CSV table of C-alpha atoms in Angstrom, one decimal:
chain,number,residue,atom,x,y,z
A,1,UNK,CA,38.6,166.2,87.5
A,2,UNK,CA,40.8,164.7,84.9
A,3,UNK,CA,39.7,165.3,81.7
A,4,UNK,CA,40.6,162.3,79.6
A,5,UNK,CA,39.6,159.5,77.7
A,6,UNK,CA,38.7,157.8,80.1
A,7,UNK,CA,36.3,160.4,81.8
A,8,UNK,CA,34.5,160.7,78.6
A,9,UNK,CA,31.3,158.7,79.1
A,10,UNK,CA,31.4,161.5,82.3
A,11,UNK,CA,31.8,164.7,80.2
A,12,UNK,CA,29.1,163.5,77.6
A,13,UNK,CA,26.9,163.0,80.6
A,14,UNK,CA,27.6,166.3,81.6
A,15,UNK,CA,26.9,167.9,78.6
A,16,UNK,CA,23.6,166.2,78.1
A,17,UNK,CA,22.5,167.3,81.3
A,18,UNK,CA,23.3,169.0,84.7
A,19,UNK,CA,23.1,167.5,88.1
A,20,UNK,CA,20.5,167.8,91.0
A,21,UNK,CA,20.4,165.7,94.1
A,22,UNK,CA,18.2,166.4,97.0
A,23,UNK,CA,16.6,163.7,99.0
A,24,UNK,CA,13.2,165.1,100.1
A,25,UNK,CA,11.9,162.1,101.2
A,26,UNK,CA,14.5,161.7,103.8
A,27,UNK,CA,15.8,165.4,104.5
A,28,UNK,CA,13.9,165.1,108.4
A,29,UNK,CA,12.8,167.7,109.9
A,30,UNK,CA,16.0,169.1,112.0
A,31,UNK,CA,16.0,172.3,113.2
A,32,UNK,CA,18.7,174.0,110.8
A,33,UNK,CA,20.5,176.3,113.0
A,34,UNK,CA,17.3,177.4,115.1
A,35,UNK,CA,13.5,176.7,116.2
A,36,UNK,CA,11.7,175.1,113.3
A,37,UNK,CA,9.1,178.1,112.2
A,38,UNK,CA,7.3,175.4,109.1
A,39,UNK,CA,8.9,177.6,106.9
A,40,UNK,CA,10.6,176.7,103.5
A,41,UNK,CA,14.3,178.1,101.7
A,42,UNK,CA,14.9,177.2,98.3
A,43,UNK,CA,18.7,176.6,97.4
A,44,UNK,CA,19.8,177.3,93.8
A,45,UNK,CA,23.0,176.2,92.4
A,46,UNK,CA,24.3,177.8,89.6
A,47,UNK,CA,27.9,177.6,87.2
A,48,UNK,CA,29.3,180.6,85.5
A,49,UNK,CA,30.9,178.5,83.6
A,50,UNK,CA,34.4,180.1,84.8
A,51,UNK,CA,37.3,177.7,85.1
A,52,UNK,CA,37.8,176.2,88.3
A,53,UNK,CA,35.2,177.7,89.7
A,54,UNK,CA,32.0,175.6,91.0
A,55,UNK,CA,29.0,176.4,91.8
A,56,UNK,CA,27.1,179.7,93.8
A,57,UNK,CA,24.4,178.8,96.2
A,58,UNK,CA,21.6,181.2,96.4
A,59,UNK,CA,18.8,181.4,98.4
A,60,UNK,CA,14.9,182.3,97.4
A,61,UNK,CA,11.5,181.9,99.5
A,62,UNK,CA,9.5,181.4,96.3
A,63,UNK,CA,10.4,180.1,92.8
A,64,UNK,CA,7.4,180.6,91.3
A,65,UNK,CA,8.3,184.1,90.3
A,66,UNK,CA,10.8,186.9,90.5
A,67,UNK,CA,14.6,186.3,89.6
A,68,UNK,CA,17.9,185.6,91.4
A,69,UNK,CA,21.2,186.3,90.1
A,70,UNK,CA,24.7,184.9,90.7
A,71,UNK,CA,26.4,188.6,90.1
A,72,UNK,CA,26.8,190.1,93.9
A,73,UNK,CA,24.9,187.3,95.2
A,74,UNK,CA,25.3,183.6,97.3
A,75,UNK,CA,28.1,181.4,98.8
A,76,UNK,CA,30.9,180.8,96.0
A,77,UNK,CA,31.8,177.1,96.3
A,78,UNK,CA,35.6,175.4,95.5
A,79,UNK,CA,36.7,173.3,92.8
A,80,UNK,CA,35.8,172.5,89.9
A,81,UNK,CA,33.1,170.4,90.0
A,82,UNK,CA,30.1,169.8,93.0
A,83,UNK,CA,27.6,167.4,93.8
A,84,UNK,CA,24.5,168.1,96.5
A,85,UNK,CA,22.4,165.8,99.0
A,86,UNK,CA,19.7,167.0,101.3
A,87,UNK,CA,19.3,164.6,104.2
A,88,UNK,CA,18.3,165.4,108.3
A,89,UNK,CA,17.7,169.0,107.0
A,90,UNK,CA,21.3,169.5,106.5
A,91,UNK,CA,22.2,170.5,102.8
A,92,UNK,CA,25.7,168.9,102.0
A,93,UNK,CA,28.2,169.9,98.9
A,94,UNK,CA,30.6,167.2,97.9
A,95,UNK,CA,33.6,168.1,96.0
A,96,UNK,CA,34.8,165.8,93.5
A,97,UNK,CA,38.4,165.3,94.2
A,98,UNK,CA,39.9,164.2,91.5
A,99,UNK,CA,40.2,160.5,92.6
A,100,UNK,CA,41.7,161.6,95.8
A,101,UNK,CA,39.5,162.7,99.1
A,102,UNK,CA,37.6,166.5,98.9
A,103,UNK,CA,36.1,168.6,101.3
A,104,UNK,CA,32.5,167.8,102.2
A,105,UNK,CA,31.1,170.7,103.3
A,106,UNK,CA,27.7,171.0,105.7
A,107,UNK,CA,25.0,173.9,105.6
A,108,UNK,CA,22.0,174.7,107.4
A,109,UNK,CA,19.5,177.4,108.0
A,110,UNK,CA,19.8,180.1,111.1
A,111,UNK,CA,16.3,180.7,112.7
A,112,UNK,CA,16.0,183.8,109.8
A,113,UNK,CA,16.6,181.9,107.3
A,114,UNK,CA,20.5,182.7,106.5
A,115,UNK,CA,22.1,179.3,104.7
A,116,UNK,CA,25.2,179.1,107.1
A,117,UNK,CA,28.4,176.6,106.9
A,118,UNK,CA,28.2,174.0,109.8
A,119,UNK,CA,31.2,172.2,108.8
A,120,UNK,CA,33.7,171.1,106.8
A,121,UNK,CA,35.7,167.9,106.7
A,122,UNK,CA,37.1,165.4,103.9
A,123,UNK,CA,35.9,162.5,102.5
A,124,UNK,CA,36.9,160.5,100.0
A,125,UNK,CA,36.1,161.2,96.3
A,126,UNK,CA,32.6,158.9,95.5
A,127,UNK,CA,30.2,157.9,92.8
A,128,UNK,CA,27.1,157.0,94.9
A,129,UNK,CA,25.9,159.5,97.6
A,130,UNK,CA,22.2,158.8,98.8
A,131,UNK,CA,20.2,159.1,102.1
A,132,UNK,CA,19.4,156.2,104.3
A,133,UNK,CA,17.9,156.4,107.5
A,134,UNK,CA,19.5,159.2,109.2
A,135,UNK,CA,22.8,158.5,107.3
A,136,UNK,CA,24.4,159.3,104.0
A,137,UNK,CA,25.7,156.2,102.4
A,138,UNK,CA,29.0,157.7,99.6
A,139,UNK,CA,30.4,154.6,97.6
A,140,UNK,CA,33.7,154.9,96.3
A,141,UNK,CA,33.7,152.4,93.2
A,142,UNK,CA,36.8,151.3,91.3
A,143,UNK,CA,36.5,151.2,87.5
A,144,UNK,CA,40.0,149.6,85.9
A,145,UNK,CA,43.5,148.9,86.7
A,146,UNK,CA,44.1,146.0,89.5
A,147,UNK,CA,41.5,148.1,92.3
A,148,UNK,CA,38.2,146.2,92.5
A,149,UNK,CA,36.8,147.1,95.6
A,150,UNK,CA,34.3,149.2,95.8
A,151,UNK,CA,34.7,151.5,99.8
A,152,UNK,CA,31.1,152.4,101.3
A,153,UNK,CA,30.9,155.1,103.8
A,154,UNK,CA,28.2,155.9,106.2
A,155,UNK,CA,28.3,159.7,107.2
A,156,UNK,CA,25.9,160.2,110.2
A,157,UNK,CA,23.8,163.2,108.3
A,158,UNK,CA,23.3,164.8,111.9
A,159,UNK,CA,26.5,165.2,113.1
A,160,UNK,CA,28.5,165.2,109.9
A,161,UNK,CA,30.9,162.1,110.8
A,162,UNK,CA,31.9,158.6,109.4
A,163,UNK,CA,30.6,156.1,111.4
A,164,UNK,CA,31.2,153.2,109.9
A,165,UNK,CA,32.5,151.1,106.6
A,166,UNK,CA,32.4,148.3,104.7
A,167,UNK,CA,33.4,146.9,101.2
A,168,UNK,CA,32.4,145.2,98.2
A,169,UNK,CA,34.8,143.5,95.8
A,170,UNK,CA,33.6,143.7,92.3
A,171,UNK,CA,34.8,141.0,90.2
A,172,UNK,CA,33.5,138.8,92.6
A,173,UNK,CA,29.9,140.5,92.5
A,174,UNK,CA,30.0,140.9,88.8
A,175,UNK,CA,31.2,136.8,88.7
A,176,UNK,CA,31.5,137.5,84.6
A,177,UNK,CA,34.8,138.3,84.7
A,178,UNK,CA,33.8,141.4,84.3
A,179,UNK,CA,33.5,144.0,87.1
A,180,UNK,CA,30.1,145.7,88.9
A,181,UNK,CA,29.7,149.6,88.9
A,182,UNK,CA,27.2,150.9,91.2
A,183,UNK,CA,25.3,153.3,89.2
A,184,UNK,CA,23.4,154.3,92.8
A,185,UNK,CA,22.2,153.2,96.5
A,186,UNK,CA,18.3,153.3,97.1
A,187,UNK,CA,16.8,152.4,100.8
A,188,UNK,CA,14.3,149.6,100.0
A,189,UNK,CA,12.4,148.8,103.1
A,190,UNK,CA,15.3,148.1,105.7
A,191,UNK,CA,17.6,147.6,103.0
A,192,UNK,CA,19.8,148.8,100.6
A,193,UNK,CA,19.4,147.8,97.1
A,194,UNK,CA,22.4,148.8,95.0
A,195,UNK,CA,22.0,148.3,90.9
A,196,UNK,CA,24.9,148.3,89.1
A,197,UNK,CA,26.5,148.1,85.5
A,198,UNK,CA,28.8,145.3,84.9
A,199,UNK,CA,31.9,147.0,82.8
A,200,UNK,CA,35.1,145.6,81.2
A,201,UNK,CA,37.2,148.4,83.1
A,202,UNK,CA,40.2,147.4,81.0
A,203,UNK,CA,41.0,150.5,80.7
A,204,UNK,CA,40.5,151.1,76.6
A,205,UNK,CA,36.7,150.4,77.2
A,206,UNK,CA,36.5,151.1,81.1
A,207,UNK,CA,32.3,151.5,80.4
A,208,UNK,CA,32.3,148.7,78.3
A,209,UNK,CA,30.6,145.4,78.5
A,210,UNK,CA,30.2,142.2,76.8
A,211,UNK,CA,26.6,141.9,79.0
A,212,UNK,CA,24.3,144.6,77.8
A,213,UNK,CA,21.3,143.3,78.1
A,214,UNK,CA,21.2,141.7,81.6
A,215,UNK,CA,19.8,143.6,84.9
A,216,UNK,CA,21.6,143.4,88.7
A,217,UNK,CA,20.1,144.6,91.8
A,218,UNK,CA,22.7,143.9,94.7
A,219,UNK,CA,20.3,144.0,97.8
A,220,UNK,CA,22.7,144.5,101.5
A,221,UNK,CA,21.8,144.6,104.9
A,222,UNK,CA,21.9,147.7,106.8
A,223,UNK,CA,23.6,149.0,108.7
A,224,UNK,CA,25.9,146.4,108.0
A,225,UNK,CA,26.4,146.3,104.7
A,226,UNK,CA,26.3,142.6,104.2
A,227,UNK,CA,25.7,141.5,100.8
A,228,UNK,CA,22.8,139.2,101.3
A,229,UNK,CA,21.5,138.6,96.9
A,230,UNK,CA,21.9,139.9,93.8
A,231,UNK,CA,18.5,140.4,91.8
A,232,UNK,CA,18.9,139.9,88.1
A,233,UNK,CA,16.7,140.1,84.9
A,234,UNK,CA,17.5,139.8,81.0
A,235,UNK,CA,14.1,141.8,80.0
A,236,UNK,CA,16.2,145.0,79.4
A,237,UNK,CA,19.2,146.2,80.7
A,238,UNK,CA,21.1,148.1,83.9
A,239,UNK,CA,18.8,150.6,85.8
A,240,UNK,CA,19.8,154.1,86.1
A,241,UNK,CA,23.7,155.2,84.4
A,242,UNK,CA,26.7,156.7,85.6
A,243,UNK,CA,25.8,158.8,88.5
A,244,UNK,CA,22.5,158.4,88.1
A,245,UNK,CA,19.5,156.8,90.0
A,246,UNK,CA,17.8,154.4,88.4
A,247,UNK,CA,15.8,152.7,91.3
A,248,UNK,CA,12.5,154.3,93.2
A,249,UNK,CA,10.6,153.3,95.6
A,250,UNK,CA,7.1,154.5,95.9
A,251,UNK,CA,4.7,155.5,98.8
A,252,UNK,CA,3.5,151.3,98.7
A,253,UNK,CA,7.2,150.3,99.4
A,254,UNK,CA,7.0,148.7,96.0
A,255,UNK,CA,10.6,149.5,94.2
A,256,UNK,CA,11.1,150.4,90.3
A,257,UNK,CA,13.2,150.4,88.0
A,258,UNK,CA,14.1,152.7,85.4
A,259,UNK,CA,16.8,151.8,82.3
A,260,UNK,CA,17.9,153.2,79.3
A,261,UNK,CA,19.2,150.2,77.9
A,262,UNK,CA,22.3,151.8,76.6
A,263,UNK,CA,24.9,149.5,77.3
A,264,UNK,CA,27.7,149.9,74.7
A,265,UNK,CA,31.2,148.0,73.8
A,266,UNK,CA,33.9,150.6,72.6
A,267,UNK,CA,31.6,153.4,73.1
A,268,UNK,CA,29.0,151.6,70.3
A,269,UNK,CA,25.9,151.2,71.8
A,270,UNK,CA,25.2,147.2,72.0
A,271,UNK,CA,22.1,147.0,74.0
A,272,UNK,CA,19.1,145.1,71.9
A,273,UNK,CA,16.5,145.1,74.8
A,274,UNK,CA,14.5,148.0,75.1
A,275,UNK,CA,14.5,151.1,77.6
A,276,UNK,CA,11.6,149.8,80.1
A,277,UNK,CA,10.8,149.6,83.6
A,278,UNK,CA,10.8,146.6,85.9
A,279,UNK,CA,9.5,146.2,89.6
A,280,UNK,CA,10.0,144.4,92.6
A,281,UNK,CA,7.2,144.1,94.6
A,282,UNK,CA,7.6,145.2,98.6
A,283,UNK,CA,9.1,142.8,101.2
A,284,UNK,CA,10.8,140.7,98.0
A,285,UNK,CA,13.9,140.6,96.1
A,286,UNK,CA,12.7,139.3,93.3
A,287,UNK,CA,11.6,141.1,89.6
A,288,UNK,CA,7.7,140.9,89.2
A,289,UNK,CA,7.7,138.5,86.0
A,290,UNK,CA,4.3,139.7,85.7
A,291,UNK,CA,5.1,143.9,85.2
A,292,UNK,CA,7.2,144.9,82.2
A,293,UNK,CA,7.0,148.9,81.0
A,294,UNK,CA,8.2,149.2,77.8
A,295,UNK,CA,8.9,152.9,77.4
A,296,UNK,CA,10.8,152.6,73.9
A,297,UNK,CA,7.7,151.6,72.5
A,298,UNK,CA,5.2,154.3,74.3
A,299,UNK,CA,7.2,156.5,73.9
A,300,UNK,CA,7.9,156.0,70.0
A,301,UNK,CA,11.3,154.7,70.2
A,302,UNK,CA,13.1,156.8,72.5
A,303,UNK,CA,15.2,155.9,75.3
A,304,UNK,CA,15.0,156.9,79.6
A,305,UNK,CA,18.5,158.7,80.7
A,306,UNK,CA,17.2,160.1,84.1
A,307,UNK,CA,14.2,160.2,86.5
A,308,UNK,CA,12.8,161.8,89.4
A,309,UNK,CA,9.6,160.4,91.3
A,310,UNK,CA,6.8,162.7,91.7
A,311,UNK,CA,4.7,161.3,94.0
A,312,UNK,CA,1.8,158.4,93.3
A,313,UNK,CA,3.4,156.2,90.5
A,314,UNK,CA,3.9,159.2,88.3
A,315,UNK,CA,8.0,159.7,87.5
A,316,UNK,CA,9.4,162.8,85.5
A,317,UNK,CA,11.6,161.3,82.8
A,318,UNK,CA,14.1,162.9,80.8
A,319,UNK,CA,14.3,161.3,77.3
A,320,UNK,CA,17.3,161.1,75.0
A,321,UNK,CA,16.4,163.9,72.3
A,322,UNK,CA,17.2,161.1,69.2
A,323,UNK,CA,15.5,158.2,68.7
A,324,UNK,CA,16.6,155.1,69.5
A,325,UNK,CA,19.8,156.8,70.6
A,326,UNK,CA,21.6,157.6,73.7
A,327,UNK,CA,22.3,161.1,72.6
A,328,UNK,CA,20.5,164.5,71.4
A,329,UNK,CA,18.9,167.2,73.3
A,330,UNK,CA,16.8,166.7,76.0
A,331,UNK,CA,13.0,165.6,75.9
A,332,UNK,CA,10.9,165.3,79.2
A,333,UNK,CA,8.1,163.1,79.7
A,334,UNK,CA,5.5,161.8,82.6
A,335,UNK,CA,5.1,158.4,83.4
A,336,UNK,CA,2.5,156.8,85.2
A,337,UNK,CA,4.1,153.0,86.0
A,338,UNK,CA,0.8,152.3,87.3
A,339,UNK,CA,-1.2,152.4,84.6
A,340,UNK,CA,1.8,152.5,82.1
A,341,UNK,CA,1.3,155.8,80.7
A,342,UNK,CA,3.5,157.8,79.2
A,343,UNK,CA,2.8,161.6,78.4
A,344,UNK,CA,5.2,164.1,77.0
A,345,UNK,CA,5.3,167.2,78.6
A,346,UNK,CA,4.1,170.3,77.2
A,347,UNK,CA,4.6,174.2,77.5
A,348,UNK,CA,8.8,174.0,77.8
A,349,UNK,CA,11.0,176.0,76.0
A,350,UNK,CA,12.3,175.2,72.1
A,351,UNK,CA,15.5,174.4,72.6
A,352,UNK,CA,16.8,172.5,76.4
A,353,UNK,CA,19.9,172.7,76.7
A,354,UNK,CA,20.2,170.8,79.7
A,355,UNK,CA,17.9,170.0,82.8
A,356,UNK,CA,18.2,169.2,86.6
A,357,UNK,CA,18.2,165.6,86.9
A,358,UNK,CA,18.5,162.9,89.7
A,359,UNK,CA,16.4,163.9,93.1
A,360,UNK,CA,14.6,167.1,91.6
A,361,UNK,CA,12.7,168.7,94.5
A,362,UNK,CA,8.7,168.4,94.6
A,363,UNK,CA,5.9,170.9,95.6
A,364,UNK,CA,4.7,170.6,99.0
A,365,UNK,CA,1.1,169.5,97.7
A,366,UNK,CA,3.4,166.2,96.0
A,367,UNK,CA,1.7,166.4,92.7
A,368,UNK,CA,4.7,168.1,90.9
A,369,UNK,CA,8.0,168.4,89.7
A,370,UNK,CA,10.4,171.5,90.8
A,371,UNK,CA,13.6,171.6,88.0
A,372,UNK,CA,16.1,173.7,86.5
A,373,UNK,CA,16.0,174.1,83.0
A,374,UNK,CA,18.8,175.8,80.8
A,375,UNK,CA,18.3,177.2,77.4
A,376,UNK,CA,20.2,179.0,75.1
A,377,UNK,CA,18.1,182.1,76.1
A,378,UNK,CA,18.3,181.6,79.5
A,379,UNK,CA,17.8,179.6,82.7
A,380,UNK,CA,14.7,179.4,84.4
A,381,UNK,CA,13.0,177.2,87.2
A,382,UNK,CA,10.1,175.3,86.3
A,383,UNK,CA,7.2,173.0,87.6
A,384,UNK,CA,6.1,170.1,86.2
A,385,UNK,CA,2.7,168.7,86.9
A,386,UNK,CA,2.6,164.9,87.3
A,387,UNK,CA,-0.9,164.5,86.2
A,388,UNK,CA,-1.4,167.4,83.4
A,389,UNK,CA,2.4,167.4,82.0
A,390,UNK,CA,2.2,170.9,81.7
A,391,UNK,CA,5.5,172.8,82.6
A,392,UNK,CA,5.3,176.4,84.3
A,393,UNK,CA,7.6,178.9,84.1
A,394,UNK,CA,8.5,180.4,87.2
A,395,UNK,CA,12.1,182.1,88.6
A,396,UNK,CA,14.9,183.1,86.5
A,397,UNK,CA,18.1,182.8,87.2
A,398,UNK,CA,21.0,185.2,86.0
A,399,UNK,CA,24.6,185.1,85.7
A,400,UNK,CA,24.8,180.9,85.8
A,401,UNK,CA,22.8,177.8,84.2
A,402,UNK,CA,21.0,176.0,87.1
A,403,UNK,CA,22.7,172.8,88.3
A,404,UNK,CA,20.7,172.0,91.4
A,405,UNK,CA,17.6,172.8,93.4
A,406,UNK,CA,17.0,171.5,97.1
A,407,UNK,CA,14.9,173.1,100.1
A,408,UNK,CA,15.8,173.0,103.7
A,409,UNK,CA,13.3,173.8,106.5
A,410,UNK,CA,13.7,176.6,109.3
């Protein structure tokens, strides 16, 4: 990955905090390589760190206890820099390819419970990767220069294959003469609602916009991928951020909408609306007028930068560390966006440095959160309960900070 100016919203993100994607919800219940026994494998990505170098995928049955280390241990992956989706019970690593296509690469479980690669082929480089119906939808979105259309892929989660395409120019969806960037894909109902940032991508101020404090929701068919609205509000501003998910939906088929209204304009944060959450009630694609979460204000003034659903209306959110700000170490919190509660959670560590984010696994019972967190003392995988807030500390993991957990079946 080019490590520029113009990747620098992308290094500060990954600073802040480290990425996890797994798609629970969706992940099926294949087989793996053998006859499904209703047992459980935790996969644990870890970085050393070491230049060009990614991650190493290890294995655990349990990560409640015990420790797993990176020295002598796991499946070393390429490159520099890997991203992870669990979907049809097939764990997939995507390489980031610099801009040009990278090797996906497909693993499942033998009947024993070995991870083992399935297969390998290349796709190109994307910024949106999420599961929808048996498929995994990658978006390849342009963000300055004279490109402004945005390549969707659907990968057929199964057999590992593109089966189809489509595209989306995105001066013409932004219609500000500005450009959209699809911050993520969620499967609404049959659909697939696609927020996204509208950005100058000029280049100087790629991220930038002169709109911070507007919402978009592009809503397409599928599997077509026909762009059939675009949702807007002006109560806060775009859901989820770079890479990141900003758009649930719960076990009601109601959607919502997280955002950290941090819009900026020549990397000066512009937004004036606050960091809230907005809905759109099932079978419409509209904003409920009516529902309005203002988490800036329960919270005491600080702002959303990811979120994982729990289960029930209760979302683990990591919080900016400074106030007001869109910076700082890393603070988690519950919500509750049914009764528009907010609770900070208790029983973590001094010091985060960072924290799985996007997709974090939950336990089997659905009442909690299963993350990595990374501390200057060490890494460590914790639960998070939805209702009490209360972290527990359970596996450690050596020679590595944590960058994803997922779970396969076998």
């Amino acid at each position: 990955m080019k490590r520029g100016s113009k990747l620098a919203l992308f290094a500060a993100f990954i600073a802040f905090t480290t990425f996890s994607c797994s798609s629970d919800e969706n992940s099926g219940n294949g087989t793996g390589g053998g006859v499904d026994t209703g047992k459980t494998k935790y996969i644990i990505t870890a970085t050393t760190g070491a230049v060009g170098i990614a991650d190493y995928l290890l294995t655990a049955d349990d990560v409640t206890t015990g420790t797993v280390s990176t020295i002598g241990n796991g499946i070393e992956q390429d490159g520099t820099y890997r991203y992870y989706i669990t979907a049809e019970n097939n764990f997939f690593s995507l390489l980031y390819g610099q801009g040009n296509p990278g090797a996906v690469t497909t693993y499942n479980l033998t009947a024993e419970g070995k991870l083992q690669k399935k297969s390998d082929f290349q796709a190109e480089t994307v910024h949106v990767f999420a599961a929808v119906n048996k498929d995994i939808l990658t978006v390849k979105v342009p963000r300055s220069g004279a490109a402004s259309i945005a390549q969707m892929y659907k990968i057929d989660a199964t057999k590992s294959l593109i089966t189809g395409e489509a595209q989306q120019d995105t001066k013409i969806l932004a219609g500000n003469g500005e450009r959209a960037f699809f911050t993520w894909a969620t499967q609404v109902g049959d659909k697939v609602f696609m927020p996204y940032m509208s950005i100058k991508g000029d280049g100087l101020d790629n991220f930038g916009t002169a709109n911070p404090d507007s919402t978009w929701v592009a809503v397409y068919n599928y599997p077509e991928l026909k762009l059939e609205k675009v949702i807007k509000d002006n109560r806060t501003s775009y859901l989820g951020a770079y890479f990141t998910n900003g758009l649930f939906q719960d076990e009601n088929g109601d959607a919502y909408g997280f955002s950290g209204a941090i819009a900026t304009s020549n990397t000066v944060m512009t937004s004036t609306k606050p960091s809230a959450v907005v809905k759109i009630k099932k079978g419409t694609t509209e904003f409920d007028k009516s529902y309005f979460f203002n988490v800036q204000e329960k919270s005491g003034g600080y702002k959303i930068s990811s979120t994982t659903y729990i289960s029930k209306g209760k979302f683990l959110l990591l919080m900016y560390g400074n106030v007001g700000k869109n910076n700082g170490a890393v603070k988690m919190a519950i919500a509750d966006v049914y009764n528009q509660t907010f609770t900070w959670v208790t029983n973590t560590p001094e010091t985060l440095t960072s924290v799985t984010s996007r997709y974090n696994i939950t336990t089997e019972d659905g009442n909690s959160a299963i993350i990595g967190v990374n501390t200057p003392e060490g890494s460590w995988i914790y639960t998070v309960n939805g209702t009490t807030a209360v972290a527990t500390r359970g596996m450690k993991v050596e020679g590595g900070q944590i960058t994803a957990i997922q779970k396969l079946k076998y």
